[in-house]
Coordinates of C-alpha atoms in Angstrom, one line a residue:
M1 CA 37.4 48.5 152.6
S2 CA 41.0 47.2 152.5
M3 CA 42.6 45.6 155.6
T4 CA 45.0 48.6 155.8
E5 CA 42.1 51.1 155.8
A6 CA 40.3 49.1 158.4
I7 CA 43.4 49.0 160.7
G8 CA 43.9 52.7 160.2
R9 CA 40.4 53.5 161.3
I10 CA 40.5 51.2 164.3
Q11 CA 43.8 52.9 165.4
S12 CA 42.1 56.3 165.0
I13 CA 39.3 55.4 167.3
E14 CA 41.6 53.7 169.8
S15 CA 43.7 56.9 169.9
M16 CA 40.6 59.0 170.5
L17 CA 39.4 56.7 173.3
Q18 CA 42.8 56.6 174.9
Q19 CA 42.7 60.4 175.1
L20 CA 39.3 60.2 176.7
S21 CA 40.4 57.6 179.2
Q22 CA 43.1 60.0 180.4
G23 CA 40.5 62.6 181.1
V24 CA 41.3 64.7 178.1
R25 CA 38.6 65.9 175.6
P26 CA 39.7 64.6 172.2
Q27 CA 38.8 67.8 170.3
T28 CA 39.3 70.6 172.7
A29 CA 42.6 72.1 173.2
T30 CA 45.6 72.5 175.2
T31 CA 46.2 75.8 176.8
G32 CA 44.5 77.3 179.8
T33 CA 42.0 75.6 182.1
T34 CA 38.7 74.0 181.2
D35 CA 35.7 76.2 181.7
S36 CA 33.9 74.6 184.6
S37 CA 30.6 76.1 183.7
A38 CA 30.4 73.7 180.7
G39 CA 30.0 70.8 183.1
T40 CA 30.8 67.2 182.3
A41 CA 29.2 65.0 179.7
S42 CA 27.2 61.9 180.9
S43 CA 28.4 58.4 180.1
T44 CA 25.6 58.2 177.6
D45 CA 27.0 61.2 175.8
A46 CA 30.5 59.8 175.8
A47 CA 29.3 56.6 174.3
S48 CA 27.2 58.4 171.7
F49 CA 30.1 60.7 170.8
A50 CA 32.4 57.8 170.2
Q51 CA 29.8 55.9 168.2
A52 CA 28.9 58.8 166.1
L53 CA 32.5 59.7 165.3
S54 CA 33.3 56.1 164.4
S55 CA 30.3 56.0 162.0
A56 CA 31.2 59.4 160.6
V57 CA 34.7 58.4 159.6
G58 CA 33.5 55.2 158.1
G59 CA 34.2 52.8 160.9
T60 CA 32.4 49.4 160.7
T61 CA 32.4 48.7 164.4
T62 CA 31.2 50.6 167.4
P63 CA 33.8 51.0 170.2
D64 CA 32.8 49.8 173.7
V65 CA 33.1 52.9 175.9
S66 CA 31.2 51.7 178.9
Q67 CA 34.3 51.1 181.0
L68 CA 36.0 54.2 179.5
A69 CA 33.2 56.5 180.6
S70 CA 33.5 55.2 184.2
S71 CA 37.3 55.3 184.4
S72 CA 37.5 58.8 182.9
G73 CA 35.0 60.4 185.2
L74 CA 32.4 61.0 182.5
D75 CA 29.5 59.5 184.5
G76 CA 28.5 62.7 186.3
A77 CA 25.3 64.4 185.5
A78 CA 25.5 66.8 182.6
A79 CA 25.7 70.4 183.8
L80 CA 24.9 72.4 180.6
S81 CA 22.4 74.8 182.1
G82 CA 25.1 77.6 182.0
L83 CA 25.6 77.2 178.3
T84 CA 23.9 79.3 175.6
G85 CA 22.4 76.5 173.5
L86 CA 20.2 76.4 170.4
S87 CA 17.8 79.0 171.7
G88 CA 20.0 81.1 174.0
T89 CA 21.1 84.7 173.8
A90 CA 24.1 86.0 172.0
G91 CA 27.5 85.2 173.3
T92 CA 29.4 87.8 175.3
G93 CA 32.8 87.1 173.9
A94 CA 34.3 89.9 171.9
L95 CA 35.3 89.4 168.3
S96 CA 38.2 91.4 167.3
G97 CA 40.4 91.9 164.2
A98 CA 38.8 93.2 161.1
G99 CA 35.4 92.5 162.5
T100 CA 32.5 90.6 160.9
G101 CA 30.9 93.3 158.7
A102 CA 32.7 92.5 155.5
V103 CA 32.9 88.7 156.1
T104 CA 30.0 86.4 155.2
G105 CA 29.4 82.7 155.7
D106 CA 30.2 82.1 152.0
A107 CA 33.7 83.5 152.7
V108 CA 34.1 81.1 155.7
V109 CA 33.2 78.1 153.6
A110 CA 35.6 79.1 150.8
D111 CA 38.5 79.5 153.2
A112 CA 37.7 76.3 155.1
K113 CA 37.8 74.2 151.9
K114 CA 41.4 75.2 151.3
Y115 CA 42.4 73.1 154.3
V116 CA 40.9 69.8 153.1
G117 CA 43.5 67.1 153.5
V118 CA 45.4 68.7 156.4
P119 CA 45.9 66.0 159.0
Y120 CA 44.2 65.9 162.4
V121 CA 46.7 66.7 165.2
W122 CA 45.3 67.0 168.7
G123 CA 45.9 70.5 170.0
G124 CA 47.2 71.5 166.6
T125 CA 46.8 75.1 165.3
N126 CA 49.4 75.1 162.5
P127 CA 48.1 73.9 159.1
S128 CA 51.6 73.0 158.0
V129 CA 51.7 70.4 160.8
G130 CA 48.0 69.6 161.6
M131 CA 45.0 70.9 163.4
D132 CA 42.3 69.6 165.7
C133 CA 38.6 70.6 165.3
S134 CA 38.7 73.8 167.3
G135 CA 42.1 74.8 166.0
F136 CA 40.8 74.4 162.5
V137 CA 37.8 76.6 163.2
Q138 CA 39.9 79.2 164.9
R139 CA 42.3 79.3 161.9
V140 CA 39.6 79.7 159.3
F141 CA 38.1 82.7 161.0
K142 CA 41.5 84.2 161.8
D143 CA 42.3 84.1 158.0
L144 CA 39.3 86.3 157.5
G145 CA 40.2 88.8 160.3
V146 CA 37.8 87.4 162.9
D147 CA 39.4 86.3 166.2
L148 CA 37.7 83.3 168.0
P149 CA 38.8 81.7 171.2
R150 CA 40.9 78.5 171.1
V151 CA 38.7 75.9 172.6
V152 CA 35.2 74.6 171.7
S153 CA 33.8 75.5 175.2
D154 CA 34.5 79.1 174.4
Q155 CA 33.8 79.1 170.7
M156 CA 30.3 77.8 171.4
R157 CA 29.5 81.0 173.2
Q158 CA 30.5 83.4 170.4
G159 CA 28.2 85.0 167.8
T160 CA 24.4 84.5 167.9
P161 CA 22.4 81.3 168.3
V162 CA 20.6 79.5 165.5
A163 CA 17.5 77.7 166.6
S164 CA 17.7 74.5 164.6
L165 CA 19.7 72.6 162.1
A166 CA 17.0 73.3 159.5
Q167 CA 17.8 77.0 159.9
A168 CA 21.6 76.7 159.7
K169 CA 23.4 78.5 156.9
P170 CA 26.8 78.1 155.4
G171 CA 29.5 79.3 157.7
D172 CA 27.6 78.5 160.9
L173 CA 29.3 76.5 163.6
L174 CA 27.9 73.1 164.7
V175 CA 28.7 72.1 168.2
S176 CA 27.9 68.6 169.4
F177 CA 27.8 66.4 172.5
G178 CA 28.1 69.1 175.1
G179 CA 31.1 70.8 173.4
E180 CA 33.2 67.7 172.5
H181 CA 33.3 68.6 168.8
I182 CA 32.8 71.5 166.4
S183 CA 32.5 71.7 162.6
I184 CA 31.6 74.3 160.0
Y185 CA 28.3 73.9 158.2
L186 CA 28.6 74.1 154.4
G187 CA 24.9 74.0 153.5
N188 CA 22.9 71.3 151.8
G189 CA 23.6 68.8 154.6
K190 CA 27.4 69.0 154.3
A191 CA 29.9 70.0 156.9
I192 CA 33.7 70.3 157.1
D193 CA 35.8 69.4 160.2
A194 CA 38.9 67.8 161.6
P195 CA 37.4 64.6 162.9
V196 CA 39.8 62.2 164.8
P197 CA 43.4 61.2 164.9
G198 CA 44.5 59.4 161.8
Q199 CA 42.0 61.3 159.6
T200 CA 42.3 64.6 157.7
I201 CA 40.2 67.7 157.4
Q202 CA 37.4 66.6 155.1
I203 CA 34.0 67.5 153.6
R204 CA 31.2 65.0 154.4
D205 CA 27.6 64.6 155.2
A206 CA 26.9 66.5 158.4
W207 CA 26.7 63.6 161.0
E208 CA 25.3 66.0 163.6
Q209 CA 21.6 65.6 164.3
Q210 CA 19.3 67.8 166.3
S211 CA 19.4 65.3 169.1
N212 CA 23.1 65.6 169.7
L213 CA 23.7 69.2 168.8
T214 CA 24.6 71.4 171.8
A215 CA 24.6 74.7 169.9
I216 CA 24.6 76.3 166.5
R217 CA 26.4 79.6 166.4
R218 CA 26.4 82.2 163.6
I219 CA 29.6 84.2 163.8
V220 CA 29.3 86.2 160.6
P221 CA 26.3 87.1 158.4
A222 CA 24.8 84.0 156.8
G223 CA 26.0 82.5 153.6
G224 CA 23.8 81.0 150.9
S225 CA 21.0 78.6 151.5

């Protein structure tokens, strides 16, 4: 890795941590109020989230988030019992637009791939400027006539649950760390997402593991295996 690349990655992580320290979730969005039923992540989750993202985007060091978690109020007990997780019931949010009948997971994957290279912009929903993780997911489904809510905490309640990563299919949504991040599963261990500031929408090995997944949601009929 060149010095320029290393500095860029460090700046990306620092930007994400600065947002966390200000009490803002780095990947959820900007309008409306936060759904209180989603609760707050524990300090362990905050540390794991930062470490996993750093590793996922190729960072060579692990950020120290112990002071960050305390200062940003992330040391409360997790309150995720109100969420529909990996084995919960179908979400109650209505999907509008053209509906999901004619859309499959394969169509979701194909549409998502056209945004590879679009820069990450926190709160962004416009591909000509940049998008964050939930803005990217919302845009992909909107392209296909399926309306999803704007933020991860609402997106993770849509569709139907998938019990495990082993059962995930292309087009499913992978939600991790209590709703801090969301990506689109491509199949064969690959996912696509908008990761952190300084990075672009990209295809990579799915860094989510069963231990840090909060929910897997199937919005449209499954794609290929």
